[in-house]
XYZ file of C-alpha atoms in Angstrom:
506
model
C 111.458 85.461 169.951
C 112.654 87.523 167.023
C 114.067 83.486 166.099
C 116.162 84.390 162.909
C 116.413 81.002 162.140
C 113.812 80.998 159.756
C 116.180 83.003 157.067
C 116.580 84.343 153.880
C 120.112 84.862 152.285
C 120.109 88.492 151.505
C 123.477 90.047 152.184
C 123.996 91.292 155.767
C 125.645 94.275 154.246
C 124.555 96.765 151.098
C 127.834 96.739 149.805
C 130.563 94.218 150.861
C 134.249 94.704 151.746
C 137.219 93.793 149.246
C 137.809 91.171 151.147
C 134.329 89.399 151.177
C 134.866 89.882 147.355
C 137.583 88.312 146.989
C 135.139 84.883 147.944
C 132.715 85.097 145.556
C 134.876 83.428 142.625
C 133.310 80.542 140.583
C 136.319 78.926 142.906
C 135.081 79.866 146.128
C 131.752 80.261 148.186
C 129.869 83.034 147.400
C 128.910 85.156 150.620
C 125.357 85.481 148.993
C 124.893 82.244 148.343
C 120.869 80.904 147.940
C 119.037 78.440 150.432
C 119.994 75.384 150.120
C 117.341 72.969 148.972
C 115.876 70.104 150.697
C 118.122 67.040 151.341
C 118.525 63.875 153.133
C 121.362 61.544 154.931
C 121.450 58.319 156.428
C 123.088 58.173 159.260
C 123.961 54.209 160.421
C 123.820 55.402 164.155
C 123.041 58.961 165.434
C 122.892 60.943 168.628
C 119.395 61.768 169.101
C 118.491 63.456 172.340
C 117.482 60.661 173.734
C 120.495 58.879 173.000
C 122.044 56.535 170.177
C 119.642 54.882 167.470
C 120.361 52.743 164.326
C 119.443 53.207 160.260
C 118.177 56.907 160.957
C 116.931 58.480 158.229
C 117.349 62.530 158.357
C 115.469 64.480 155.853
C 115.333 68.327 156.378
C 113.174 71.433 154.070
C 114.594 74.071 151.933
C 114.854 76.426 155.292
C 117.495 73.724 156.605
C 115.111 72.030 159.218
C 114.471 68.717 159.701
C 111.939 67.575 158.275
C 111.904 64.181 159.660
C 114.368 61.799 161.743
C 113.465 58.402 161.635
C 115.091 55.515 163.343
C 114.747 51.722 161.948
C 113.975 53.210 158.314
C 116.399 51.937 154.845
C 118.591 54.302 152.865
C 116.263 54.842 150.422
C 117.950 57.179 147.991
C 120.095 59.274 150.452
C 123.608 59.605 151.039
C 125.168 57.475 153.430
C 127.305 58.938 156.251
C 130.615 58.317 156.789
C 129.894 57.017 160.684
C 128.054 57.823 163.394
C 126.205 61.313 163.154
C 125.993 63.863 165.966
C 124.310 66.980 166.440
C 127.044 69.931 165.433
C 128.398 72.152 168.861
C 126.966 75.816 169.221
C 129.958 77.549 170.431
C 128.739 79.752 173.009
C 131.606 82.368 173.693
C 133.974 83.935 171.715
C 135.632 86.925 170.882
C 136.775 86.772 167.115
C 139.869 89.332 166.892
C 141.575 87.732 170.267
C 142.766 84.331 167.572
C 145.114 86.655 165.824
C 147.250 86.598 168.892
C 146.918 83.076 169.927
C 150.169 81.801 171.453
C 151.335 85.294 171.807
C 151.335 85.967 175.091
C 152.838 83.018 176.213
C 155.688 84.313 178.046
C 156.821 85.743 181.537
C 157.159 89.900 181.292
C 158.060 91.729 184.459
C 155.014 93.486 186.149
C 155.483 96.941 187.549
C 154.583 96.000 190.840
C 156.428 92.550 190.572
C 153.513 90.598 190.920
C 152.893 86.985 188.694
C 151.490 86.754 185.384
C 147.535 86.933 185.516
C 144.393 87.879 183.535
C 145.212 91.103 184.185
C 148.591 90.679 182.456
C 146.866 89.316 179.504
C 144.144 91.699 179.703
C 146.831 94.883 178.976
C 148.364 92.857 176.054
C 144.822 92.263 174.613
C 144.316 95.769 174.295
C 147.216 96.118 172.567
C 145.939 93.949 169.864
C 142.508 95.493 170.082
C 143.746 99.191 169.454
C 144.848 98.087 166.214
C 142.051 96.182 164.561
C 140.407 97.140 161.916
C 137.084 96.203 160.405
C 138.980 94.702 157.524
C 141.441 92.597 159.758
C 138.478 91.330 161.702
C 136.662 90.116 158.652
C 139.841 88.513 157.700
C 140.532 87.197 161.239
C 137.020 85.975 161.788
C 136.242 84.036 158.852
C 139.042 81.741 159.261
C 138.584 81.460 163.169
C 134.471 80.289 161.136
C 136.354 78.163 158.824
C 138.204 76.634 161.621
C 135.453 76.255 163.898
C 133.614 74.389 161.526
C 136.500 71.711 161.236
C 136.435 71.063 164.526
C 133.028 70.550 165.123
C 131.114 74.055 166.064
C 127.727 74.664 163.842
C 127.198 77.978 165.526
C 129.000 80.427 167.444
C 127.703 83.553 169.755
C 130.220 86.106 168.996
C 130.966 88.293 172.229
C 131.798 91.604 170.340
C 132.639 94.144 172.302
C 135.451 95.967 169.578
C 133.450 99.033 168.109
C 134.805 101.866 167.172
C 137.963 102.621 165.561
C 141.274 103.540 167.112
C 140.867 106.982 168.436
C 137.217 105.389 169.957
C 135.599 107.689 167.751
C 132.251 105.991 165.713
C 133.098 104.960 162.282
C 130.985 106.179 159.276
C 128.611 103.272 159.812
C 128.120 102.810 163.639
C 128.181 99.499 162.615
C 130.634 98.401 160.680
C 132.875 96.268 163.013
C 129.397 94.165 163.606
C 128.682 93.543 159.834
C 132.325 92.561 159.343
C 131.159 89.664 162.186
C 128.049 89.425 159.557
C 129.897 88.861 156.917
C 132.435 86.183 158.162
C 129.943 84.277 159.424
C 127.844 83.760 156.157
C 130.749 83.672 153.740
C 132.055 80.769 156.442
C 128.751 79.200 156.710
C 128.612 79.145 160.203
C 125.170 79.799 162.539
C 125.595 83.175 164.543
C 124.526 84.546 167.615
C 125.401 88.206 167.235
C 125.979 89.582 170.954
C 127.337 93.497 170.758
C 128.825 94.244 173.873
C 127.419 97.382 176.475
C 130.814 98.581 177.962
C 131.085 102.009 179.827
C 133.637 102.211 183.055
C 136.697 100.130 184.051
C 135.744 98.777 187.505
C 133.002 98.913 189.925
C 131.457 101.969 191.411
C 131.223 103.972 187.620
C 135.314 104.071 187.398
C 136.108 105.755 183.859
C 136.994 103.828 181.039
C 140.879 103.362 180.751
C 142.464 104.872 177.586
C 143.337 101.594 175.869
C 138.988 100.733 176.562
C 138.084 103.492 174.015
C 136.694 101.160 171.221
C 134.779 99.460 173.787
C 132.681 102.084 175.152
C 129.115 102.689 174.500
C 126.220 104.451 175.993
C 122.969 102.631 176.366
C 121.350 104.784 173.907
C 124.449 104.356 171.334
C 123.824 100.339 172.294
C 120.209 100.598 171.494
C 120.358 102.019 168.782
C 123.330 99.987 167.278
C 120.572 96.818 168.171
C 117.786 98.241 166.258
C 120.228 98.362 163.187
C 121.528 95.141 163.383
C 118.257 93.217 163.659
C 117.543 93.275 159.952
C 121.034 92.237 159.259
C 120.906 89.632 161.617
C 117.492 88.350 160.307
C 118.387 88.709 156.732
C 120.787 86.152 157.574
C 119.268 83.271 159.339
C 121.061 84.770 162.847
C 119.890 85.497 165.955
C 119.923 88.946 167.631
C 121.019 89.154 171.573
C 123.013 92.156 173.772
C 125.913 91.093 176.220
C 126.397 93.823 179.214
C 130.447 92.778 179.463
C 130.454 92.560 182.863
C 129.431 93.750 186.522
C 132.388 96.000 186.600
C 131.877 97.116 183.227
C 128.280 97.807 183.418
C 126.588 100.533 186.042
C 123.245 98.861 187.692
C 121.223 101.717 186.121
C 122.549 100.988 182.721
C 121.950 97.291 182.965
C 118.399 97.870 183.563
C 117.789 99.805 180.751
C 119.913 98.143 178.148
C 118.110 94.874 179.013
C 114.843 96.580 179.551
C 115.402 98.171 175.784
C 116.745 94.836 173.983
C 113.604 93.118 175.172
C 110.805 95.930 173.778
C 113.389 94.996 170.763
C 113.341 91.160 170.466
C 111.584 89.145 173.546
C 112.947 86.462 173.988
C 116.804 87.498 172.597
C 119.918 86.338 174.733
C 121.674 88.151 177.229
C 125.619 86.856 178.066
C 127.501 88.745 181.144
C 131.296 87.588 182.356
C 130.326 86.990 185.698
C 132.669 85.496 188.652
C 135.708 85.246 186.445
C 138.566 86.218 188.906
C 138.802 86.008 192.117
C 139.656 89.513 192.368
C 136.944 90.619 190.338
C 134.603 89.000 193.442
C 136.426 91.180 196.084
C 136.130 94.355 194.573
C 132.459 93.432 194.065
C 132.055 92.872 197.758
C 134.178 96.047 198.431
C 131.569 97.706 196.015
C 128.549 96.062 196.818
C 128.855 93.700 200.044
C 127.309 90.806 197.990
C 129.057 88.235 195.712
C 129.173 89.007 191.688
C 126.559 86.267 191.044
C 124.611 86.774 194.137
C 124.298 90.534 193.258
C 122.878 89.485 190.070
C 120.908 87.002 191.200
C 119.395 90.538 193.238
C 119.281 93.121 191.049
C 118.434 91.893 187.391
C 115.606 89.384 185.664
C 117.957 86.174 184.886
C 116.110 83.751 183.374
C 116.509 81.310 180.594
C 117.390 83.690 178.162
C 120.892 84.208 180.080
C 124.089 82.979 179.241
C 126.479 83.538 182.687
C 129.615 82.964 180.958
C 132.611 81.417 183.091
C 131.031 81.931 186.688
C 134.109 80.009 187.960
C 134.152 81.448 191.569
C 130.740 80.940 193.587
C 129.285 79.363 196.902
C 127.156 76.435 197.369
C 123.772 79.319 197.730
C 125.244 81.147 194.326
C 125.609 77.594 192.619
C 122.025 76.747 193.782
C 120.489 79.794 192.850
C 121.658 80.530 189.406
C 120.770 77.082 188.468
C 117.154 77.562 189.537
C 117.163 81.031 187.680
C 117.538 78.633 184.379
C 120.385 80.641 183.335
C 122.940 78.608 181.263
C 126.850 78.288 182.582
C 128.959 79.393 179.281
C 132.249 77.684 180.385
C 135.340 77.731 178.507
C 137.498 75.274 179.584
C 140.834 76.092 177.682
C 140.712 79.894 178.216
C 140.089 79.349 181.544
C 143.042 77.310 181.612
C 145.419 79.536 179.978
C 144.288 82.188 181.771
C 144.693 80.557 185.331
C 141.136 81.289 186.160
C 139.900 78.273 187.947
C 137.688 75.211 187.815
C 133.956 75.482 187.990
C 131.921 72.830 189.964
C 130.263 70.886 187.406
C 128.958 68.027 189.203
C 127.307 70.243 191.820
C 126.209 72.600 189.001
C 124.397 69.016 187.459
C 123.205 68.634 191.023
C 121.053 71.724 191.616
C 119.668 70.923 187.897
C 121.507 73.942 186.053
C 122.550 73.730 182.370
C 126.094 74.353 180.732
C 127.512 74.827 177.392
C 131.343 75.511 175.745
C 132.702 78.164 174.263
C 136.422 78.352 172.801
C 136.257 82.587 174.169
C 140.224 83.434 173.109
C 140.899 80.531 170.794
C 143.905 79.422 172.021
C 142.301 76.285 171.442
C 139.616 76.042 168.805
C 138.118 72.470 168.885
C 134.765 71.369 170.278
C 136.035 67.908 170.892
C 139.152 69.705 173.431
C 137.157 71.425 174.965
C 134.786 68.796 176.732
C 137.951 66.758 177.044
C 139.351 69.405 179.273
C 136.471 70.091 181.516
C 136.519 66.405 181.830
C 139.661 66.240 183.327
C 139.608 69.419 185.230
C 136.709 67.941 187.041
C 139.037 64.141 187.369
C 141.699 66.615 188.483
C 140.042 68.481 191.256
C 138.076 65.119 192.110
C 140.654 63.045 192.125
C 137.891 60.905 190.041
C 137.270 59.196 186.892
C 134.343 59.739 183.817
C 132.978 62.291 186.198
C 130.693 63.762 183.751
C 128.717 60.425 182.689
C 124.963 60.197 183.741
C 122.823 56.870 184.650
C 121.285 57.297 181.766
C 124.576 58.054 179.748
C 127.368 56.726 181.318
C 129.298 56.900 178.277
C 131.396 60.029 179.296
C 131.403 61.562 175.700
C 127.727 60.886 174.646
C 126.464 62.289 178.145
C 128.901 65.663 177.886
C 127.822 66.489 174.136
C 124.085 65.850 174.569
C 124.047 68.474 177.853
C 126.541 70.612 175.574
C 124.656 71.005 172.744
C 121.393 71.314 174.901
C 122.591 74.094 176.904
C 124.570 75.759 173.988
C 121.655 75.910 171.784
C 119.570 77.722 174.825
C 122.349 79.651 175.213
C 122.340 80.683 171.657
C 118.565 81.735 171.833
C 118.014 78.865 169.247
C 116.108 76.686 171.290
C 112.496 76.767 172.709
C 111.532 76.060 176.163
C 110.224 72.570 176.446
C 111.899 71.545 173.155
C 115.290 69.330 172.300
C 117.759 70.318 170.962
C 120.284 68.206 168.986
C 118.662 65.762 165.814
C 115.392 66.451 166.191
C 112.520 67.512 163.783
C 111.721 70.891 163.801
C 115.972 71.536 164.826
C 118.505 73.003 162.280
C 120.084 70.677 159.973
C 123.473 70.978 162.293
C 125.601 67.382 161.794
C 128.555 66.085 162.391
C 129.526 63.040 160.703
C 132.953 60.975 162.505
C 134.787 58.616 160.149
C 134.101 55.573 160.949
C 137.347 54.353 159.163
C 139.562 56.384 161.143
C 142.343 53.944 162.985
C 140.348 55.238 166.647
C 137.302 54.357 165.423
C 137.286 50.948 163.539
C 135.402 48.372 164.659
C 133.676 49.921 167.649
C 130.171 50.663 168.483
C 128.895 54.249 168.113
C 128.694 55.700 171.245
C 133.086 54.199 171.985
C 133.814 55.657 168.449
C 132.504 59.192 169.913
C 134.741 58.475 173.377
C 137.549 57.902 171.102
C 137.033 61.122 168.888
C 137.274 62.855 171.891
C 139.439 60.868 174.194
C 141.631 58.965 171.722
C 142.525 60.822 168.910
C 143.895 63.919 167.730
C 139.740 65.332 168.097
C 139.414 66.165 165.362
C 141.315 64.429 162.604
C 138.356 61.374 163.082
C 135.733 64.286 162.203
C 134.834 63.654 158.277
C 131.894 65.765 157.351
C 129.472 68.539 158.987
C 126.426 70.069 157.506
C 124.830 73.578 158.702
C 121.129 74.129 158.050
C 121.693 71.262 155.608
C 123.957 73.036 153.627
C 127.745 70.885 153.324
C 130.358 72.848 154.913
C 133.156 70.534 155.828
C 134.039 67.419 153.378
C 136.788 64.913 153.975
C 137.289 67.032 156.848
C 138.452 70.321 154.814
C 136.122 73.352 154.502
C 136.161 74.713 150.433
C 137.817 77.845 151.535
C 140.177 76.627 154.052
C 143.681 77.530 151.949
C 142.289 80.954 150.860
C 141.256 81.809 154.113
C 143.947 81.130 155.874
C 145.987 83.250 153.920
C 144.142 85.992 154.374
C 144.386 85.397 158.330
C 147.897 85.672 158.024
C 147.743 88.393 156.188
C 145.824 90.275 159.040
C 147.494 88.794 161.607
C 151.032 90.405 160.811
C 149.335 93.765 159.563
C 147.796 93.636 163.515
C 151.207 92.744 165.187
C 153.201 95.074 163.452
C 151.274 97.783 164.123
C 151.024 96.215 167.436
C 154.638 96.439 167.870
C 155.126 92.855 169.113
């Protein structure tokens, strides 16, 4: 694969925005900031993948890989952690823009045809916010959804972008600029990023035109293409990785999903390829009304799922669909607080774990943004539906936290097109430098052993006030559990965020 891991730190753009400027004070992080050098930690107990070890040494190279992870070794020179280290949380599923209406829609408006609130609700007030973001807002918006993500845990984050063109759906000047906004966030954050531009072209199965409020969405598979083979510089140049997300069976003509995935892997081999799949129940009748097969079962069918796909949410399948999307080695992207706010449903983990298949997290809208919550929830959505307790804990892990985040950050890093077949992901030589150090003083933690202190960072405490330091590709990004840019970028969130919901009219 096209891995971009192994980076440089050239600037994703030629010239940057005002706003990326305005972070490249002596105060501030600079966007273009060089490779970090070399560096060690010792970690007093760590998450390896094969589980918890004591007096780990972790030494990683100038590119941000380790180097070496050593159990049983002494400090040596290195900086001692805080507590316990584990491996930092790809994020596998978001869309950026949607956190600059978090908590907005949380209220009952009459439907037209008198029916409850739904997705589809929420989809129509999306839009709103969507016709009126602009590349500068998103930049704004995204780098303190990075900043955020990074204090609560996520090293990486595949960004679902599907928001291209400007308000009248017309190109802008550079095809791309919405994407290198994305670009830019993400390094002047500091976050890992899985660039996914979304293929979008009709509003329902059997071709339906695009609605008017879906004009920024819409692309032909040439246009996508082409956007693809300009991005993959950008995305190289810094340390990203380069994948194409067809939005959706309804969104996505079978003809054009051939090609687009036929084209992105002449591009980049072994790149990702994320789909909404099985979200909504209606969304699986009107595929059988289209197709007379299943949303996931017509995939399964008609296109060449692998290991590179991500099948993000696939709430709603049968025992066969379950069964065979697991042996396709296709990750499960699930997104346990969206799917709670937006009434979706509960996927079957257990029997997911059963027929082998792998799953990661994504925060998708941000109404939540917080690795730790996440897992929490799909915890208890599985105790809820079960009517059972530490559901998610494995003979060889029966710790419920320590089992969750080692399959999590397995499957997310997959997921993320960071990750090798045959290899582990997590703390492991040859990995990105991606930690997460807890605080071992923190009132939950004190006094307990390593693998209870993680259970109580993510059962018994606010999730993430216990989280004290994280490192990207070895390079500090969170200290005393504050990112360096945390008060500047917020402001400029807010900043965006009422410029978006005036115009928005909300």
């Amino acid at each position: 694969m096209r891995d971009v891991n192994a980076s440089s730190s050239a600037s994703p753009a030629s010239s940057s925005s005002s706003f990326a400027s305005s972070f490249s004070s002596p105060h501030g992080l600079s966007r273009s900031a060089p490779a970090s050098p070399a560096g060690s930690l010792f970690a007093p107990h760590a998450l390896l993948p094969g589980g918890w070890a004591r007096d780990v040494l972790l030494q990683w190279d100038a590119s941000g890989r380790l180097a070496a992870v050593a159990p049983g070794s002494a400090p040596g020179a290195a900086p001692q952690a805080p507590g316990p280290v584990i491996p930092g949380m790809p994020n596998l599923h978001s869309h950026a823009f949607q956190r600059a209406f978090a908590g907005l829609t949380e209220y009952r408006a009459p439907q037209p045809d008198g029916s409850q609130d739904s997705f589809w609700s929420w989809r129509n007030l999306m839009y709103r916010f969507a016709a009126r973001t602009t590349p500068e807002h998103l930049e704004a918006i995204a780098t303190w959804l990075y900043v955020e993500m990074l204090e609560a845990g996520y090293t990486s984050v595949c960004e679902f972008h599907y928001l291209h063109h400007d308000a009248s759906g017309q190109p802008y000047a550079d095809d791309a600029a919405m994407s290198m906004a994305l670009l830019r966030a993400a390094q002047t954050a500091g976050i890992g990023i899985t660039l996914l531009p979304v293929l979008y072209q009709t509003s329902g199965f059997g071709a339906r035109p695009p609605r008017e409020d879906q004009r920024r969405f819409i692309r032909s598979t040439d246009s996508m293409l082409s956007l693809l083979e300009r991005l993959a510089p950008a995305v190289l140049a810094q340390g990203g990785v380069l994948g194409m997300a067809p939005h959706s069976l309804r969104a996505v003509p079978p003809d054009s999903l051939r090609v687009a995935v036929e084209g992105l892997t002449a591009l980049v081999p072994q790149a990702p390829v994320h789909i909404h799949i099985a979200e909504q129940t209606q969304e699986v009748d009107d595929c059988i009304a289209w197709s007379g097969q299943r949303p996931v079962q017509w995939l399964l069918g008609h296109a060449p799922v692998d290991a590179r796909w991500c099948l993000v949410h696939a709430t709603h399948m049968t025992p066969d669909e379950y069964a065979g999307a697991a042996r396709s080695g296709a990750v499960a992207g699930l997104c346990p607080t969206t799917e709670a706010n937006l009434g979706d449903g509960l996927f079957e983990l257990p029997r997911w774990l059963a027929d082998g298949g792998r799953w990661g997290v994504g925060s998708d809208s941000h109404a939540c943004v917080n690795a730790a919550e996440e897992l929490m929830l799909l915890e208890y959505g599985q105790r809820l539906a079960l009517r059972q307790r530490n559901v998610l804990a494995s003979r060889a892990h029966p710790e419920v936290a320590t089992a969750m985040t080692l399959q999590a950050v397995q499957g997310g890093a997959q997921a993320s097109g960071r990750w090798a077949d045959g290899r582990q992901a997590g703390i492991a030589v040859g990995e990105r430098a991606d930690l997460v150090a807890l605080d071992a003083a923190h009132l939950a933690l004190q006094g307990l052993p390593p693998d209870s202190m993680l259970g109580a960072h993510v059962f018994g405490s606010h999730r993430t006030s216990a989280l004290h330091s994280l490192w990207t590709a070895g390079t500090p990004r969170v200290v005393a559990g504050r990112h360096a840019l945390h008060e500047r970028a917020a402001a400029a969130f807010v900043a965006a965020r009422n410029a978006t919901i005036a115009d928005a009219g909300r």
